[in-house]
Short mmCIF file of C-alpha atoms and ligand atoms in Angstrom, two decimals:
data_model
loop_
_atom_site.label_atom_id
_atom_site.label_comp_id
_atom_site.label_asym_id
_atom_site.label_seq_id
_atom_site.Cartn_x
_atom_site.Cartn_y
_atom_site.Cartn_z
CA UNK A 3 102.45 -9.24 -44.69
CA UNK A 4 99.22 -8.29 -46.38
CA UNK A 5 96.83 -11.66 -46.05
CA UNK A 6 95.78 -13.06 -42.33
CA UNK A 7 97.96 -15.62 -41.25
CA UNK A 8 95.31 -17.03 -38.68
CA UNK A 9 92.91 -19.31 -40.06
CA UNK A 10 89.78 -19.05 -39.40
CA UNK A 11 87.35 -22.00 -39.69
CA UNK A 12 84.30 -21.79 -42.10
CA UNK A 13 84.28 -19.15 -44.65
CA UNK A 14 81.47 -16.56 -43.82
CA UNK A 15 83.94 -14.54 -41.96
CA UNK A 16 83.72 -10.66 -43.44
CA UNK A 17 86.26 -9.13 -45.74
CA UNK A 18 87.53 -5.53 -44.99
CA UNK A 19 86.91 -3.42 -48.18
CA UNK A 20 89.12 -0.82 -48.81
CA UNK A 21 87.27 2.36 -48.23
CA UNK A 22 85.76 0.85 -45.01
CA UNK A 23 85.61 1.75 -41.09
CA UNK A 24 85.12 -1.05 -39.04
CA UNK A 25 84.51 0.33 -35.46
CA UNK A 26 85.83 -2.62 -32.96
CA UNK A 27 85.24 -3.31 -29.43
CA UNK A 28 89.01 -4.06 -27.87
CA UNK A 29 87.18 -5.20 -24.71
CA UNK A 30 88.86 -3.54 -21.52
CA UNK A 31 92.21 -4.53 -21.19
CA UNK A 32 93.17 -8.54 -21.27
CA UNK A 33 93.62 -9.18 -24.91
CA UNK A 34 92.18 -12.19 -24.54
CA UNK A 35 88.50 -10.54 -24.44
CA UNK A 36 88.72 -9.64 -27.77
CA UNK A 37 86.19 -11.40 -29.64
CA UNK A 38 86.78 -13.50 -33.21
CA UNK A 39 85.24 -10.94 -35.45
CA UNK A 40 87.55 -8.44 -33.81
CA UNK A 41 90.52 -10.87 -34.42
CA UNK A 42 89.40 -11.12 -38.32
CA UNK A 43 89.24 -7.27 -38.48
CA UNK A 44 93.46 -7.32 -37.03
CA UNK A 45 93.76 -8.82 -39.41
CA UNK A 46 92.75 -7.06 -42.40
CA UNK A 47 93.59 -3.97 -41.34
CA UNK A 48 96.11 -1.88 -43.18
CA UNK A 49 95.21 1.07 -40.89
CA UNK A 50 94.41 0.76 -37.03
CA UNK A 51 93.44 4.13 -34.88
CA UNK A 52 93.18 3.28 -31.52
CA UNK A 53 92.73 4.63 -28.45
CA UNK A 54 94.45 5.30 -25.00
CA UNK A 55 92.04 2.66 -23.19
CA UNK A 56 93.29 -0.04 -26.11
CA UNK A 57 95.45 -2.64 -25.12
CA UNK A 58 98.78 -2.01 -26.81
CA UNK A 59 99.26 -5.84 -26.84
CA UNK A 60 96.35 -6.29 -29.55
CA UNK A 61 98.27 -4.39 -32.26
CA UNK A 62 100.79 -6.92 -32.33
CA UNK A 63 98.18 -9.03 -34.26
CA UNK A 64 97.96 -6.72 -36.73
CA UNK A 65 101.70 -6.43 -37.85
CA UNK A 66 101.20 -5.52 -41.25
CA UNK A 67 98.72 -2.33 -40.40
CA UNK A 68 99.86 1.33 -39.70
CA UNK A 69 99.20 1.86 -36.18
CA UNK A 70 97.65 5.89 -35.10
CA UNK A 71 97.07 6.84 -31.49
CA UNK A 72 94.02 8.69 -30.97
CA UNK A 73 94.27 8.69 -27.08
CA UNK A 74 92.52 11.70 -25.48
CA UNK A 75 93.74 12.74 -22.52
CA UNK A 76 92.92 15.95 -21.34
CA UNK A 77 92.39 18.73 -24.04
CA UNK A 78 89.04 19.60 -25.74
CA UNK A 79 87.59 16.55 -25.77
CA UNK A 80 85.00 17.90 -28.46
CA UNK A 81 87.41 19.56 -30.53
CA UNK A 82 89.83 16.17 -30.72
CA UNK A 83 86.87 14.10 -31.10
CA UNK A 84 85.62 16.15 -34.37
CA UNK A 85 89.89 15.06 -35.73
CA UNK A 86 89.51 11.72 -35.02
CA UNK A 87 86.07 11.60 -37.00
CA UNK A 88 87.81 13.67 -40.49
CA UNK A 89 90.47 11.37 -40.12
CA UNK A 90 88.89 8.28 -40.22
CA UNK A 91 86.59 9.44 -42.89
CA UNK A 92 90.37 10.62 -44.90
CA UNK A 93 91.71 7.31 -44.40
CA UNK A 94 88.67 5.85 -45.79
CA UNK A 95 88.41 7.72 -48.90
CA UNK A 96 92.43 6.89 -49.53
CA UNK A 97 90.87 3.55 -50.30
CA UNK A 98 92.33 2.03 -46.85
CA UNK A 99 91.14 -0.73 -45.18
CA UNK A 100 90.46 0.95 -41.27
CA UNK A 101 90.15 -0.25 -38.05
CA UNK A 102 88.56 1.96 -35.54
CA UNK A 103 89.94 0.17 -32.30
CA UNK A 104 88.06 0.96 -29.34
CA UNK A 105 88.14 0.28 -25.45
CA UNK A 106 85.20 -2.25 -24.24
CA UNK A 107 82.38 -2.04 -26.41
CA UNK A 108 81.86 0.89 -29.03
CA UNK A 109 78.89 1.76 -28.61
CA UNK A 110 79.10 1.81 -24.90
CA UNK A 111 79.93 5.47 -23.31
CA UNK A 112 82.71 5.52 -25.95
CA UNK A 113 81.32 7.60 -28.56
CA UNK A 114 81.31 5.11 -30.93
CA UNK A 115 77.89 6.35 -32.13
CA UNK A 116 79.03 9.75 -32.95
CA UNK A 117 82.22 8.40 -34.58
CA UNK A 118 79.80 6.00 -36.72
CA UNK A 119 76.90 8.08 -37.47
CA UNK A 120 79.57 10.76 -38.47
CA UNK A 121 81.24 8.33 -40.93
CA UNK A 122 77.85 7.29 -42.03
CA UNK A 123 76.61 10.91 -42.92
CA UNK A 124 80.18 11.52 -45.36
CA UNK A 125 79.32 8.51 -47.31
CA UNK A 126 81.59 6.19 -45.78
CA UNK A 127 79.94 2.06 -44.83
CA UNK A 128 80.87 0.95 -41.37
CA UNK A 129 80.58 -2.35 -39.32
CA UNK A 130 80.67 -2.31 -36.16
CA UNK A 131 82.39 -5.12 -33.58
CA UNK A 132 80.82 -4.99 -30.15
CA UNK A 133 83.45 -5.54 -27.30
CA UNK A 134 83.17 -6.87 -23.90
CA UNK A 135 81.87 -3.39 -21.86
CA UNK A 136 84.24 -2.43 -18.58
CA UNK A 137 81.29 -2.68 -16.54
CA UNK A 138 80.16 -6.43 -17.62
CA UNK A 139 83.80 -8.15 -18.40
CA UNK A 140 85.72 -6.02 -15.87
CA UNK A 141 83.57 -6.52 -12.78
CA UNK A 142 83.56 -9.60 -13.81
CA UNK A 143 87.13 -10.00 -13.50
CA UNK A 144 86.69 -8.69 -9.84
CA UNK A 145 84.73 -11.60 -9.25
CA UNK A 146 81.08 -9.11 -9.34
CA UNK A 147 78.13 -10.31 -11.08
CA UNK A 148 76.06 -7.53 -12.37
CA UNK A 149 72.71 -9.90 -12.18
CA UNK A 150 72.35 -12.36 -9.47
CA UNK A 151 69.01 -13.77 -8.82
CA UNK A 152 69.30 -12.95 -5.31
CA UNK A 153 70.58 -9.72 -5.64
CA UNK A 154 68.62 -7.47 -8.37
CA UNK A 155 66.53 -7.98 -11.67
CA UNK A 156 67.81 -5.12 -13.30
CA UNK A 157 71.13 -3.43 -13.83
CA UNK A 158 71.67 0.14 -14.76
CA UNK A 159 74.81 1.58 -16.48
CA UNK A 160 75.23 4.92 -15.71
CA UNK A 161 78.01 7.74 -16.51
CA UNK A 162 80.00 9.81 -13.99
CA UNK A 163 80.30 12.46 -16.73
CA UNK A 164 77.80 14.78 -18.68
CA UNK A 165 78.91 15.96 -22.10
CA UNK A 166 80.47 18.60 -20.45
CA UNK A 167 82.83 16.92 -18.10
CA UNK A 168 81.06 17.98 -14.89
CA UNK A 169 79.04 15.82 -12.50
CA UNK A 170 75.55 14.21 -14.31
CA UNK A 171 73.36 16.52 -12.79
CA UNK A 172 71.10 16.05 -15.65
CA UNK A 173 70.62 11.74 -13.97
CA UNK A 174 67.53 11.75 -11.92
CA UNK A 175 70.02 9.95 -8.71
CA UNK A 176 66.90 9.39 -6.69
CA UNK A 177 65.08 7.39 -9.56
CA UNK A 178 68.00 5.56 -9.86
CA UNK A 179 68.62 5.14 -6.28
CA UNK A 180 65.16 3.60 -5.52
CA UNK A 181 64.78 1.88 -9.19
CA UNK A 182 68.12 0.06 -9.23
CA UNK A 183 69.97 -2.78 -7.07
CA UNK A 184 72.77 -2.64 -8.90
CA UNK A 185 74.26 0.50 -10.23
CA UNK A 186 77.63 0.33 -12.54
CA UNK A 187 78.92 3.65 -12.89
CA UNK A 188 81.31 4.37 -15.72
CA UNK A 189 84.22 7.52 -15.82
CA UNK A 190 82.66 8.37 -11.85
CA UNK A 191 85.60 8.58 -10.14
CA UNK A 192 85.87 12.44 -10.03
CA UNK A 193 83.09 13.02 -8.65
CA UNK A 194 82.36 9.68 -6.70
CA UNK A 195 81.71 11.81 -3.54
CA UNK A 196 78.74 14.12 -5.52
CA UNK A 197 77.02 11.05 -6.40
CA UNK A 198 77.39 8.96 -3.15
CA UNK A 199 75.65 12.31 -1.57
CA UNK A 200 72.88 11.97 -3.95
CA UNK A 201 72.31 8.20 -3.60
CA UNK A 202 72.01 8.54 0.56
CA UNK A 203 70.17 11.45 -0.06
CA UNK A 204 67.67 9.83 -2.14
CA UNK A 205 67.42 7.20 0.43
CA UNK A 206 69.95 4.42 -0.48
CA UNK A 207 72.28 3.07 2.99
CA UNK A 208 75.28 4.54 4.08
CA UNK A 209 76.52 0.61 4.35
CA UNK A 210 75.76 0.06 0.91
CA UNK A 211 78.64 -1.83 -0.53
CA UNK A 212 80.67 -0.46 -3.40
CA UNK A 213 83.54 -2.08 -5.53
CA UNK A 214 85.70 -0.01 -6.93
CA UNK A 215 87.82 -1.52 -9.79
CA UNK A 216 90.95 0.39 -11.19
CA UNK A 217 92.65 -0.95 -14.65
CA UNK A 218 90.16 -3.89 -14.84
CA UNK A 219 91.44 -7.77 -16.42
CA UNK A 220 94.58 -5.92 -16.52
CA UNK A 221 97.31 -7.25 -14.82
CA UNK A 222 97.73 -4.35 -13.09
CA UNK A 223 93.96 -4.72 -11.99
CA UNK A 224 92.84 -2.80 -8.53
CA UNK A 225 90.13 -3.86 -6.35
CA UNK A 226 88.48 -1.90 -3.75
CA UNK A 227 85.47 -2.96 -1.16
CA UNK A 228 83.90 0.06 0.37
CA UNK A 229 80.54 1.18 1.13
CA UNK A 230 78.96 4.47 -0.13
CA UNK A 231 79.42 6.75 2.94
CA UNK A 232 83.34 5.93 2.81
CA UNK A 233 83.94 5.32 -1.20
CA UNK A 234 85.31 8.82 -1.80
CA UNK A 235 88.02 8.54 1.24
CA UNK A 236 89.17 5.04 0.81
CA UNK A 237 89.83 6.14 -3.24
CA UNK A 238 91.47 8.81 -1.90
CA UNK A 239 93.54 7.00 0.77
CA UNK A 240 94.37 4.54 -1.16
CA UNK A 241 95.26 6.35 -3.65
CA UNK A 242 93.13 4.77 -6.54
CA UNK A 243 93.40 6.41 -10.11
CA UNK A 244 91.55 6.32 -13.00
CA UNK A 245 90.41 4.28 -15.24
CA UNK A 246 88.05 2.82 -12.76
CA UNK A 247 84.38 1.13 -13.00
CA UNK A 248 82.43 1.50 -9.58
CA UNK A 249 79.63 -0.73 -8.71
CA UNK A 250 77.15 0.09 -6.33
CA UNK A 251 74.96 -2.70 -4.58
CA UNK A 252 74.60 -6.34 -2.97
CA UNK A 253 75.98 -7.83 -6.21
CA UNK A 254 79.76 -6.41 -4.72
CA UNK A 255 79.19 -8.98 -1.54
CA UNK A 256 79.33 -11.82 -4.37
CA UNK A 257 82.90 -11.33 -4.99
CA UNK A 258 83.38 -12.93 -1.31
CA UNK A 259 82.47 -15.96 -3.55
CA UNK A 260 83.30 -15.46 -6.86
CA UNK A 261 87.00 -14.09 -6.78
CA UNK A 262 88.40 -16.11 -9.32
CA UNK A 263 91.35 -14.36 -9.54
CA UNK A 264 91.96 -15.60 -5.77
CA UNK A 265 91.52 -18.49 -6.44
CA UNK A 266 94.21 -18.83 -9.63
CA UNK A 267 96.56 -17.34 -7.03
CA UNK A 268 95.51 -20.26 -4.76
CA UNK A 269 93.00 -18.93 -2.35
CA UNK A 270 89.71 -20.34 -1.87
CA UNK A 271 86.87 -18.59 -0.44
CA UNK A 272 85.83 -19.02 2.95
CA UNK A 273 82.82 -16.85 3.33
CA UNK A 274 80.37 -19.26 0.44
CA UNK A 275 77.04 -17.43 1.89
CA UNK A 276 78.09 -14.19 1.56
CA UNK A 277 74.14 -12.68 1.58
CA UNK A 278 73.73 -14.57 4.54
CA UNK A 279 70.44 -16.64 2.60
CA UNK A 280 71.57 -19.84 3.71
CA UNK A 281 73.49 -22.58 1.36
CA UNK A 282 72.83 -23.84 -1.17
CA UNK A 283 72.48 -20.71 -3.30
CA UNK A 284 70.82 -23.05 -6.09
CA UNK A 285 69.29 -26.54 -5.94
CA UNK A 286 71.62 -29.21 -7.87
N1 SAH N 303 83.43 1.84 -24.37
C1 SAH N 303 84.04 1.56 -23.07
C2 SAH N 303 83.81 2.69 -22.11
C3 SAH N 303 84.47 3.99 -22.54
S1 SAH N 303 84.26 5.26 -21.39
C4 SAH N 303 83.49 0.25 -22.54
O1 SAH N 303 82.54 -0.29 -23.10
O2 SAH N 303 84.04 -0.27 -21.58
C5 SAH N 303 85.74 5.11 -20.44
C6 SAH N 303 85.42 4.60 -19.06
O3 SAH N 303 85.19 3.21 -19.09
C7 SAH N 303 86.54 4.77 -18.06
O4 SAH N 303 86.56 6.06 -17.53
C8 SAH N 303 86.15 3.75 -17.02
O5 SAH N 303 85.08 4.19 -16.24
C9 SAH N 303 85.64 2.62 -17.90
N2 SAH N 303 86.70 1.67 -18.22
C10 SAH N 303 87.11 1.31 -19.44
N3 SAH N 303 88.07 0.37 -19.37
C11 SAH N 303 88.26 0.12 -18.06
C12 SAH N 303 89.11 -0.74 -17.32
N4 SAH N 303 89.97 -1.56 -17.93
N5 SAH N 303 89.03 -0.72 -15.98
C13 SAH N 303 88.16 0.08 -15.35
N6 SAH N 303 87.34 0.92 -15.99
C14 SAH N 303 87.38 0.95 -17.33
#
């Protein structure tokens, strides 16, 4: 099968040239989240590199493309990294049509960037098809918010990991302690204890609440309510693995309200004030 066999209304929908990288967001993990320009790119395809954070479910959209793993686990990040980039850009000159399937959003702590600018610099045109980000669609999915009138006016996105695997010593944690309600922490669960120091430190409450949230909109989705004085033992004790999106803040208290999930497995919430501001959270 070489032509899409979805149809897609209207007819301004982009064609994959061969000789073309598009870089796609897979979203986190329900295939569902992929969006409609990610659907058209499936379909084109004749060549799909994905990677390990990609749900495997996707590629059966694309049955007519070659499917290549690019999963890094472990190993020298860098040196697999710079593989994955001559690749691409060898597939591309071989006149294929490529997919560059990646986990959440591309340009979100993905390296998408580097994989794009790197394309863009040997000659080869990209597009690029932002995903839904792990720490948007997948705390969403654990029934968090990450804005919340009530809660915080800004949102900041931080990584657990500096270029160099180790802790981000290079983050200013008290700045972001005192400048941020809400703090989503991506790849942070190594060194979840470092950075819960740091926040208390810098003057944020022991009690604060953290959500922990393992495999998000996966069906083998993990949820864990802590607070930051207690997040690294509870992982631990429960025995939480990665990979996980933390979130730091009052927005976690929402979920008390907003499970969703819950409630498709029949549960309705009981606790509807969960800040304790008094009902109802928005005049009708
Ligand atoms: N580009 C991706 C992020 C890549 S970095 C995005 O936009 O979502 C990889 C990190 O993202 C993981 O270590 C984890 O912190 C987070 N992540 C990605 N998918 C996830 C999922 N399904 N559940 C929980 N965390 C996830």
């Amino acid at each position: 099968m070489t032509e899409t066999d979805v149809t897609f209304p209207g007819d301004n929908w982009p064609i994959l040239d061969p000789g073309w990288v598009w870089l796609v967001g897979a979203g986190p993990g329900d295939p569902g989240l992929l969006t409609l320009h990610g659907m058209n790119a499936l379909r084109q395809a004749d060549v799909i590199v994905y990677d390990a954070l990609v749900s495997e479910e996707l590629l059966a959209w694309a049955p007519q493309a070659e499917v290549i793993y690019a999963g890094k686990r472990g190993g020298k990040p860098s040196a697999q990294q710079r593989d994955i980039s001559l690749r691409l850009i060898d597939l591309a000159r071989d006149g294929r049509k490529v997919v560059r399937l990646k986990g959440g959003d591309p340009f979100v702590f993905g390296r998408g960037g580097e994989e794009a600018q790197t394309l863009v610099q040997h000659g080869i045109p990209i597009r690029i098809v932002p995903g839904i980000t792990a720490g948007i669609g997948g705390l969403a999915y654990a029934g968090i918010p990450v804005t919340h009138r009530d809660v915080n006016q800004s949102v900041t996105f931080v990584t657990g990991h500096d270029q160099a695997g180790e802790a981000p010593d290079t983050l200013d944690w008290a700045a972001i302690a005192r400048g941020s309600h809400v703090i989503v922490i991506y790849m942070g669960m190594k060194h979840i204890g470092r950075i819960s120091k740091a926040l208390i430190d810098a003057g944020r409450p022991a009690s604060d609440p953290v959500a922990i949230v393992t495999t998000a909109t996966t069906t083998d989705q993990r949820v864990l309510e802590t607070t930051l004085d207690m997040a690294e033992k509870d992982i631990a004790r429960i025995g939480m693995e990665p990979p996980a999106i933390i979130c730091i803040g009052k927005a976690v208290q929402m979920r008390d309200v907003l499970d969703w999930q819950a409630m498709a497995a029949g549960q309705m919430p009981t606790n509807l004030d969960p800040l304790g501001r008094g009902l109802p959270a928005e005049q009708v």
